[in-house]
Amino acid sequence: MAKITFMGAGSTVFARNVLGDCMCSEVLRDSEMALYDIDGDRLRESEAILSAINKGLGGKAKIKTYLGVDNRKDALRGADFVVDAIQVGLYDPCTITDFEVPKKYGLRQTIADTLGIGGIMRALRTIPVLADFARDMEEVCPNAWFLNYTNPMSMLTGYMLRYTGVKTIGLCHSVQACSEHLLKDLGMEDKIPGRRELIAGINHMGWLLDIQDKDGNDLYPEIRARAKQKNATEKHKDMVRYDYIDKLGFYCTESSEHNAEYNPFYIKSRYPELIEKFNIPLDEYPRRCVNQIAGWAEEYKSLSSKEAIEHKRSHEYASHIMEALITGNPYKIGGNVLNTGGLIENLPPEACVEVPCMVDGYGINPCRVGRLPVQLAAMNMTHVNVHLLTIEAAATLKKEHVYHAAMLDPHTAAELSLDDIVHMVDDLIEEHGDWLPKYR
């Protein structure tokens, strides 16, 4: 029987998908599932929802809850797998701060959890918590795998792999959803069965490098033509990524609302008409947080009228990874790992890259991809620069590296002067207060 510990179990969407998937697995359904959170209300909600799912699937899992830092080691003790889906500082106050302070400087964002000044601040307040997790894991479950779902994925996973001894893999569902979404959106559903693809790059900017139908025919010529036509003739939600196809030649993994803020091209105060042209939802993440919180509360309230909740296995990787590591039956994922040995030759070895990985009884084994097309590697490097500087800031507590990370962020640098960047960082650090460590 495996022990699966979920850190941040109050993150109901991830907890219900990952642990609900485990309850659907013949290999994992009788696992001990340890739910850990520092928010008692959210922990109770998740326990109730997961217990209802467990009941609907036969009630074989053993669910236990652990509240607060004093109980963290007990939650982790003896774990085989530790899943991480935390949000340090929550929506209120920290996410609000990440949006509102930059707005005062004219810097607008859409999601602010992966790159940009919002992603930097989120990493800096999350890395110390993950470092605490790592110290506890090294003591009470040294052989456990740490499955990180928390953003900013590349910065957090990169820190764990470089500065701790914990076996870590970063997971994001944008890889497995990428090509199916694209083909459906372009009216090419008949090409989905049996397709072959290669995706590699970095998290949220992994590139669909190759896609073929079941007979080995290249689908990109038709994709490029249809995507360009769709952008020219209708307003839709994926206009930024379709513009990538037109300008860079390739589609990428994460949504257009994310990618709109990952570069200097689309959110520009000098060209406000681009917001309308590319259908960019500014301040999208705060709205999403409010809706998700309301949705969780409503689901929790509705439990009183239900004896059980149905759950169908989702497309999240976590349960399949656990199965493969336990049984030895191989399973292929897109995972976030260090670029050790030049998995992607034209990115640096300390970068956290997203590449195909084979999982089996011997562990999680990344696959070598080779060189990315030079323009795609260049786009990724604008992110890697920020990742490495933010990790350096977290590891050294030198404030100058926080400045450097913000200066090198492509969207921030395109909008603000160096002096304004420094002032904005200072304001953010002051506003976040005790949510951040003290910088020298």
JSON list of C-alpha atoms in Angstrom, two decimals, residues 85-255:
[
{"chain": "A", "resi": 85, "resn": "ALA", "atom": "CA", "xyz": [-0.10, 22.31, -5.16]},
{"chain": "A", "resi": 86, "resn": "ILE", "atom": "CA", "xyz": [0.27, 25.26, -2.83]},
{"chain": "A", "resi": 87, "resn": "GLN", "atom": "CA", "xyz": [-0.34, 29.00, -3.14]},
{"chain": "A", "resi": 88, "resn": "VAL", "atom": "CA", "xyz": [1.71, 30.94, -0.62]},
{"chain": "A", "resi": 89, "resn": "GLY", "atom": "CA", "xyz": [-0.08, 34.15, 0.34]},
{"chain": "A", "resi": 90, "resn": "LEU", "atom": "CA", "xyz": [-3.29, 33.05, -1.38]},
{"chain": "A", "resi": 91, "resn": "TYR", "atom": "CA", "xyz": [-5.33, 35.19, -3.75]},
{"chain": "A", "resi": 92, "resn": "ASP", "atom": "CA", "xyz": [-5.83, 37.75, -1.00]},
{"chain": "A", "resi": 93, "resn": "PRO", "atom": "CA", "xyz": [-3.48, 39.42, -0.20]},
{"chain": "A", "resi": 94, "resn": "CYS", "atom": "CA", "xyz": [-0.55, 38.30, -2.35]},
{"chain": "A", "resi": 95, "resn": "THR", "atom": "CA", "xyz": [-2.04, 37.75, -5.81]},
{"chain": "A", "resi": 96, "resn": "ILE", "atom": "CA", "xyz": [-3.90, 41.05, -5.51]},
{"chain": "A", "resi": 97, "resn": "THR", "atom": "CA", "xyz": [-0.63, 42.75, -4.59]},
{"chain": "A", "resi": 98, "resn": "ASP", "atom": "CA", "xyz": [1.14, 41.15, -7.57]},
{"chain": "A", "resi": 99, "resn": "PHE", "atom": "CA", "xyz": [-1.39, 42.81, -9.87]},
{"chain": "A", "resi": 100, "resn": "GLU", "atom": "CA", "xyz": [-2.17, 46.10, -8.18]},
{"chain": "A", "resi": 101, "resn": "VAL", "atom": "CA", "xyz": [1.35, 47.39, -7.41]},
{"chain": "A", "resi": 102, "resn": "PRO", "atom": "CA", "xyz": [2.63, 46.92, -11.00]},
{"chain": "A", "resi": 103, "resn": "LYS", "atom": "CA", "xyz": [-0.52, 48.64, -12.29]},
{"chain": "A", "resi": 104, "resn": "LYS", "atom": "CA", "xyz": [0.61, 51.82, -10.53]},
{"chain": "A", "resi": 105, "resn": "TYR", "atom": "CA", "xyz": [3.65, 51.77, -12.82]},
{"chain": "A", "resi": 106, "resn": "GLY", "atom": "CA", "xyz": [1.57, 51.09, -15.94]},
{"chain": "A", "resi": 107, "resn": "LEU", "atom": "CA", "xyz": [2.51, 47.39, -16.07]},
{"chain": "A", "resi": 108, "resn": "ARG", "atom": "CA", "xyz": [-0.50, 45.18, -16.87]},
{"chain": "A", "resi": 109, "resn": "GLN", "atom": "CA", "xyz": [-0.68, 41.38, -16.55]},
{"chain": "A", "resi": 110, "resn": "THR", "atom": "CA", "xyz": [-3.05, 38.54, -17.37]},
{"chain": "A", "resi": 111, "resn": "ILE", "atom": "CA", "xyz": [-2.11, 35.60, -15.10]},
{"chain": "A", "resi": 112, "resn": "ALA", "atom": "CA", "xyz": [1.12, 36.60, -13.29]},
{"chain": "A", "resi": 113, "resn": "ASP", "atom": "CA", "xyz": [1.97, 33.14, -11.94]},
{"chain": "A", "resi": 114, "resn": "THR", "atom": "CA", "xyz": [4.74, 31.95, -14.27]},
{"chain": "A", "resi": 115, "resn": "LEU", "atom": "CA", "xyz": [6.89, 34.81, -15.51]},
{"chain": "A", "resi": 116, "resn": "GLY", "atom": "CA", "xyz": [6.79, 38.58, -15.26]},
{"chain": "A", "resi": 117, "resn": "ILE", "atom": "CA", "xyz": [6.96, 40.46, -12.01]},
{"chain": "A", "resi": 118, "resn": "GLY", "atom": "CA", "xyz": [4.03, 38.45, -10.63]},
{"chain": "A", "resi": 119, "resn": "GLY", "atom": "CA", "xyz": [5.79, 35.15, -11.36]},
{"chain": "A", "resi": 120, "resn": "ILE", "atom": "CA", "xyz": [9.02, 36.41, -9.78]},
{"chain": "A", "resi": 121, "resn": "MET", "atom": "CA", "xyz": [7.26, 37.46, -6.57]},
{"chain": "A", "resi": 122, "resn": "ARG", "atom": "CA", "xyz": [5.30, 34.22, -6.40]},
{"chain": "A", "resi": 123, "resn": "ALA", "atom": "CA", "xyz": [8.54, 32.23, -6.72]},
{"chain": "A", "resi": 124, "resn": "LEU", "atom": "CA", "xyz": [10.29, 34.26, -4.03]},
{"chain": "A", "resi": 125, "resn": "ARG", "atom": "CA", "xyz": [7.54, 33.67, -1.46]},
{"chain": "A", "resi": 126, "resn": "THR", "atom": "CA", "xyz": [7.10, 29.98, -2.41]},
{"chain": "A", "resi": 127, "resn": "ILE", "atom": "CA", "xyz": [10.71, 28.76, -2.57]},
{"chain": "A", "resi": 128, "resn": "PRO", "atom": "CA", "xyz": [11.30, 29.15, 1.21]},
{"chain": "A", "resi": 129, "resn": "VAL", "atom": "CA", "xyz": [8.23, 26.99, 1.87]},
{"chain": "A", "resi": 130, "resn": "LEU", "atom": "CA", "xyz": [9.42, 24.31, -0.55]},
{"chain": "A", "resi": 131, "resn": "ALA", "atom": "CA", "xyz": [12.83, 24.42, 1.11]},
{"chain": "A", "resi": 132, "resn": "ASP", "atom": "CA", "xyz": [11.08, 23.61, 4.42]},
{"chain": "A", "resi": 133, "resn": "PHE", "atom": "CA", "xyz": [9.20, 20.76, 2.72]},
{"chain": "A", "resi": 134, "resn": "ALA", "atom": "CA", "xyz": [12.50, 19.44, 1.36]},
{"chain": "A", "resi": 135, "resn": "ARG", "atom": "CA", "xyz": [14.21, 19.45, 4.76]},
{"chain": "A", "resi": 136, "resn": "ASP", "atom": "CA", "xyz": [11.32, 17.52, 6.27]},
{"chain": "A", "resi": 137, "resn": "MET", "atom": "CA", "xyz": [11.24, 15.06, 3.36]},
{"chain": "A", "resi": 138, "resn": "GLU", "atom": "CA", "xyz": [14.96, 14.40, 3.61]},
{"chain": "A", "resi": 139, "resn": "GLU", "atom": "CA", "xyz": [14.36, 13.47, 7.26]},
{"chain": "A", "resi": 140, "resn": "VAL", "atom": "CA", "xyz": [11.09, 11.50, 7.25]},
{"chain": "A", "resi": 141, "resn": "CYS", "atom": "CA", "xyz": [10.60, 10.24, 3.64]},
{"chain": "A", "resi": 142, "resn": "PRO", "atom": "CA", "xyz": [14.00, 10.45, 1.92]},
{"chain": "A", "resi": 143, "resn": "ASN", "atom": "CA", "xyz": [13.06, 8.08, -0.91]},
{"chain": "A", "resi": 144, "resn": "ALA", "atom": "CA", "xyz": [9.79, 9.79, -1.85]},
{"chain": "A", "resi": 145, "resn": "TRP", "atom": "CA", "xyz": [9.18, 11.41, -5.22]},
{"chain": "A", "resi": 146, "resn": "PHE", "atom": "CA", "xyz": [8.12, 15.05, -5.12]},
{"chain": "A", "resi": 147, "resn": "LEU", "atom": "CA", "xyz": [5.55, 15.78, -7.85]},
{"chain": "A", "resi": 148, "resn": "ASN", "atom": "CA", "xyz": [5.35, 19.56, -8.20]},
{"chain": "A", "resi": 149, "resn": "TYR", "atom": "CA", "xyz": [2.24, 21.14, -9.69]},
{"chain": "A", "resi": 150, "resn": "THR", "atom": "CA", "xyz": [2.85, 24.59, -8.19]},
{"chain": "A", "resi": 151, "resn": "ASN", "atom": "CA", "xyz": [3.70, 27.60, -10.35]},
{"chain": "A", "resi": 152, "resn": "PRO", "atom": "CA", "xyz": [6.01, 29.15, -11.32]},
{"chain": "A", "resi": 153, "resn": "MET", "atom": "CA", "xyz": [6.90, 25.62, -12.39]},
{"chain": "A", "resi": 154, "resn": "SER", "atom": "CA", "xyz": [10.36, 26.17, -13.85]},
{"chain": "A", "resi": 155, "resn": "MET", "atom": "CA", "xyz": [11.64, 28.31, -10.98]},
{"chain": "A", "resi": 156, "resn": "LEU", "atom": "CA", "xyz": [10.32, 26.06, -8.21]},
{"chain": "A", "resi": 157, "resn": "THR", "atom": "CA", "xyz": [11.30, 22.77, -9.84]},
{"chain": "A", "resi": 158, "resn": "GLY", "atom": "CA", "xyz": [14.67, 24.22, -10.81]},
{"chain": "A", "resi": 159, "resn": "TYR", "atom": "CA", "xyz": [15.31, 25.26, -7.21]},
{"chain": "A", "resi": 160, "resn": "MET", "atom": "CA", "xyz": [14.32, 21.86, -5.82]},
{"chain": "A", "resi": 161, "resn": "LEU", "atom": "CA", "xyz": [16.57, 20.02, -8.27]},
{"chain": "A", "resi": 162, "resn": "ARG", "atom": "CA", "xyz": [19.57, 22.29, -7.77]},
{"chain": "A", "resi": 163, "resn": "TYR", "atom": "CA", "xyz": [19.43, 23.04, -4.04]},
{"chain": "A", "resi": 164, "resn": "THR", "atom": "CA", "xyz": [17.82, 20.01, -2.36]},
{"chain": "A", "resi": 165, "resn": "GLY", "atom": "CA", "xyz": [18.32, 16.26, -2.37]},
{"chain": "A", "resi": 166, "resn": "VAL", "atom": "CA", "xyz": [14.66, 15.51, -3.09]},
{"chain": "A", "resi": 167, "resn": "LYS", "atom": "CA", "xyz": [13.75, 13.49, -6.18]},
{"chain": "A", "resi": 168, "resn": "THR", "atom": "CA", "xyz": [11.61, 16.03, -8.03]},
{"chain": "A", "resi": 169, "resn": "ILE", "atom": "CA", "xyz": [9.61, 16.17, -11.25]},
{"chain": "A", "resi": 170, "resn": "GLY", "atom": "CA", "xyz": [7.61, 19.20, -12.37]},
{"chain": "A", "resi": 171, "resn": "LEU", "atom": "CA", "xyz": [4.20, 18.46, -13.92]},
{"chain": "A", "resi": 172, "resn": "CYS", "atom": "CA", "xyz": [1.84, 20.59, -15.98]},
{"chain": "A", "resi": 173, "resn": "HIS", "atom": "CA", "xyz": [-1.23, 19.53, -17.93]},
{"chain": "A", "resi": 174, "resn": "SER", "atom": "CA", "xyz": [-0.56, 21.88, -20.84]},
{"chain": "A", "resi": 175, "resn": "VAL", "atom": "CA", "xyz": [1.60, 19.28, -22.63]},
{"chain": "A", "resi": 176, "resn": "GLN", "atom": "CA", "xyz": [-1.00, 16.53, -22.95]},
{"chain": "A", "resi": 177, "resn": "ALA", "atom": "CA", "xyz": [-3.74, 19.01, -23.89]},
{"chain": "A", "resi": 178, "resn": "CYS", "atom": "CA", "xyz": [-1.71, 20.89, -26.49]},
{"chain": "A", "resi": 179, "resn": "SER", "atom": "CA", "xyz": [-2.13, 19.19, -29.86]},
{"chain": "A", "resi": 180, "resn": "GLU", "atom": "CA", "xyz": [-5.66, 17.85, -29.27]},
{"chain": "A", "resi": 181, "resn": "HIS", "atom": "CA", "xyz": [-6.88, 21.37, -28.45]},
{"chain": "A", "resi": 182, "resn": "LEU", "atom": "CA", "xyz": [-5.14, 22.77, -31.52]},
{"chain": "A", "resi": 183, "resn": "LEU", "atom": "CA", "xyz": [-6.57, 20.19, -33.93]},
{"chain": "A", "resi": 184, "resn": "LYS", "atom": "CA", "xyz": [-10.09, 20.51, -32.52]},
{"chain": "A", "resi": 185, "resn": "ASP", "atom": "CA", "xyz": [-9.96, 24.28, -32.68]},
{"chain": "A", "resi": 186, "resn": "LEU", "atom": "CA", "xyz": [-8.87, 24.21, -36.33]},
{"chain": "A", "resi": 187, "resn": "GLY", "atom": "CA", "xyz": [-11.52, 21.68, -37.38]},
{"chain": "A", "resi": 188, "resn": "MET", "atom": "CA", "xyz": [-9.01, 18.86, -37.82]},
{"chain": "A", "resi": 189, "resn": "GLU", "atom": "CA", "xyz": [-10.53, 16.42, -35.33]},
{"chain": "A", "resi": 190, "resn": "ASP", "atom": "CA", "xyz": [-10.12, 13.53, -37.78]},
{"chain": "A", "resi": 191, "resn": "LYS", "atom": "CA", "xyz": [-6.34, 13.85, -37.40]},
{"chain": "A", "resi": 192, "resn": "ILE", "atom": "CA", "xyz": [-6.37, 13.29, -33.61]},
{"chain": "A", "resi": 193, "resn": "PRO", "atom": "CA", "xyz": [-6.53, 9.45, -33.48]},
{"chain": "A", "resi": 194, "resn": "GLY", "atom": "CA", "xyz": [-3.10, 7.90, -33.89]},
{"chain": "A", "resi": 195, "resn": "ARG", "atom": "CA", "xyz": [-1.25, 11.22, -34.22]},
{"chain": "A", "resi": 196, "resn": "ARG", "atom": "CA", "xyz": [2.45, 11.43, -33.40]},
{"chain": "A", "resi": 197, "resn": "GLU", "atom": "CA", "xyz": [4.06, 14.49, -31.85]},
{"chain": "A", "resi": 198, "resn": "LEU", "atom": "CA", "xyz": [7.19, 15.88, -30.24]},
{"chain": "A", "resi": 199, "resn": "ILE", "atom": "CA", "xyz": [6.97, 18.66, -27.64]},
{"chain": "A", "resi": 200, "resn": "ALA", "atom": "CA", "xyz": [9.97, 20.23, -25.91]},
{"chain": "A", "resi": 201, "resn": "GLY", "atom": "CA", "xyz": [11.10, 23.57, -24.52]},
{"chain": "A", "resi": 202, "resn": "ILE", "atom": "CA", "xyz": [10.28, 25.02, -21.10]},
{"chain": "A", "resi": 203, "resn": "ASN", "atom": "CA", "xyz": [7.13, 24.96, -19.01]},
{"chain": "A", "resi": 204, "resn": "HIS", "atom": "CA", "xyz": [4.28, 27.00, -20.52]},
{"chain": "A", "resi": 205, "resn": "MET", "atom": "CA", "xyz": [6.48, 27.58, -23.57]},
{"chain": "A", "resi": 206, "resn": "GLY", "atom": "CA", "xyz": [7.11, 24.06, -24.75]},
{"chain": "A", "resi": 207, "resn": "TRP", "atom": "CA", "xyz": [7.02, 23.88, -28.52]},
{"chain": "A", "resi": 208, "resn": "LEU", "atom": "CA", "xyz": [5.02, 21.50, -30.70]},
{"chain": "A", "resi": 209, "resn": "LEU", "atom": "CA", "xyz": [8.08, 20.73, -32.79]},
{"chain": "A", "resi": 210, "resn": "ASP", "atom": "CA", "xyz": [6.58, 18.00, -34.93]},
{"chain": "A", "resi": 211, "resn": "ILE", "atom": "CA", "xyz": [3.08, 16.62, -35.48]},
{"chain": "A", "resi": 212, "resn": "GLN", "atom": "CA", "xyz": [2.10, 13.87, -37.89]},
{"chain": "A", "resi": 213, "resn": "ASP", "atom": "CA", "xyz": [-1.07, 11.95, -38.60]},
{"chain": "A", "resi": 214, "resn": "LYS", "atom": "CA", "xyz": [-1.31, 8.19, -38.11]},
{"chain": "A", "resi": 215, "resn": "ASP", "atom": "CA", "xyz": [0.18, 7.61, -41.56]},
{"chain": "A", "resi": 216, "resn": "GLY", "atom": "CA", "xyz": [3.21, 9.81, -40.90]},
{"chain": "A", "resi": 217, "resn": "ASN", "atom": "CA", "xyz": [2.06, 12.85, -42.90]},
{"chain": "A", "resi": 218, "resn": "ASP", "atom": "CA", "xyz": [3.25, 16.26, -41.64]},
{"chain": "A", "resi": 219, "resn": "LEU", "atom": "CA", "xyz": [0.25, 18.20, -40.31]},
{"chain": "A", "resi": 220, "resn": "TYR", "atom": "CA", "xyz": [2.01, 21.53, -39.89]},
{"chain": "A", "resi": 221, "resn": "PRO", "atom": "CA", "xyz": [1.42, 22.93, -43.42]},
{"chain": "A", "resi": 222, "resn": "GLU", "atom": "CA", "xyz": [-2.35, 22.65, -42.96]},
{"chain": "A", "resi": 223, "resn": "ILE", "atom": "CA", "xyz": [-2.17, 23.86, -39.34]},
{"chain": "A", "resi": 224, "resn": "ARG", "atom": "CA", "xyz": [-0.22, 26.97, -40.38]},
{"chain": "A", "resi": 225, "resn": "ALA", "atom": "CA", "xyz": [-2.65, 27.83, -43.15]},
{"chain": "A", "resi": 226, "resn": "ARG", "atom": "CA", "xyz": [-5.77, 27.32, -41.02]},
{"chain": "A", "resi": 227, "resn": "ALA", "atom": "CA", "xyz": [-4.37, 29.19, -38.01]},
{"chain": "A", "resi": 228, "resn": "LYS", "atom": "CA", "xyz": [-3.44, 32.23, -40.11]},
{"chain": "A", "resi": 229, "resn": "GLN", "atom": "CA", "xyz": [-6.85, 32.25, -41.77]},
{"chain": "A", "resi": 230, "resn": "LYS", "atom": "CA", "xyz": [-8.65, 31.98, -38.42]},
{"chain": "A", "resi": 231, "resn": "ASN", "atom": "CA", "xyz": [-6.70, 34.88, -36.91]},
{"chain": "A", "resi": 232, "resn": "ALA", "atom": "CA", "xyz": [-7.47, 37.00, -39.96]},
{"chain": "A", "resi": 233, "resn": "THR", "atom": "CA", "xyz": [-11.21, 36.34, -40.01]},
{"chain": "A", "resi": 234, "resn": "GLU", "atom": "CA", "xyz": [-12.51, 35.89, -36.46]},
{"chain": "A", "resi": 235, "resn": "LYS", "atom": "CA", "xyz": [-11.97, 36.86, -32.84]},
{"chain": "A", "resi": 236, "resn": "HIS", "atom": "CA", "xyz": [-11.15, 33.86, -30.63]},
{"chain": "A", "resi": 237, "resn": "LYS", "atom": "CA", "xyz": [-9.31, 32.91, -27.43]},
{"chain": "A", "resi": 238, "resn": "ASP", "atom": "CA", "xyz": [-6.08, 31.59, -28.94]},
{"chain": "A", "resi": 239, "resn": "MET", "atom": "CA", "xyz": [-4.95, 34.47, -31.10]},
{"chain": "A", "resi": 240, "resn": "VAL", "atom": "CA", "xyz": [-1.54, 34.95, -29.48]},
{"chain": "A", "resi": 241, "resn": "ARG", "atom": "CA", "xyz": [-0.46, 31.35, -30.01]},
{"chain": "A", "resi": 242, "resn": "TYR", "atom": "CA", "xyz": [-1.75, 31.39, -33.58]},
{"chain": "A", "resi": 243, "resn": "ASP", "atom": "CA", "xyz": [0.34, 34.50, -34.10]},
{"chain": "A", "resi": 244, "resn": "TYR", "atom": "CA", "xyz": [3.30, 32.50, -32.79]},
{"chain": "A", "resi": 245, "resn": "ILE", "atom": "CA", "xyz": [2.63, 29.93, -35.52]},
{"chain": "A", "resi": 246, "resn": "ASP", "atom": "CA", "xyz": [2.64, 32.69, -38.13]},
{"chain": "A", "resi": 247, "resn": "LYS", "atom": "CA", "xyz": [5.67, 34.62, -36.83]},
{"chain": "A", "resi": 248, "resn": "LEU", "atom": "CA", "xyz": [7.80, 31.88, -35.23]},
{"chain": "A", "resi": 249, "resn": "GLY", "atom": "CA", "xyz": [6.62, 28.84, -37.18]},
{"chain": "A", "resi": 250, "resn": "PHE", "atom": "CA", "xyz": [5.45, 26.72, -34.25]},
{"chain": "A", "resi": 251, "resn": "TYR", "atom": "CA", "xyz": [2.65, 26.35, -31.70]},
{"chain": "A", "resi": 252, "resn": "CYS", "atom": "CA", "xyz": [3.36, 26.28, -27.97]},
{"chain": "A", "resi": 253, "resn": "THR", "atom": "CA", "xyz": [1.86, 24.47, -25.03]},
{"chain": "A", "resi": 254, "resn": "GLU", "atom": "CA", "xyz": [0.24, 27.03, -22.75]},
{"chain": "A", "resi": 255, "resn": "SER", "atom": "CA", "xyz": [-2.77, 29.23, -23.44]}
]
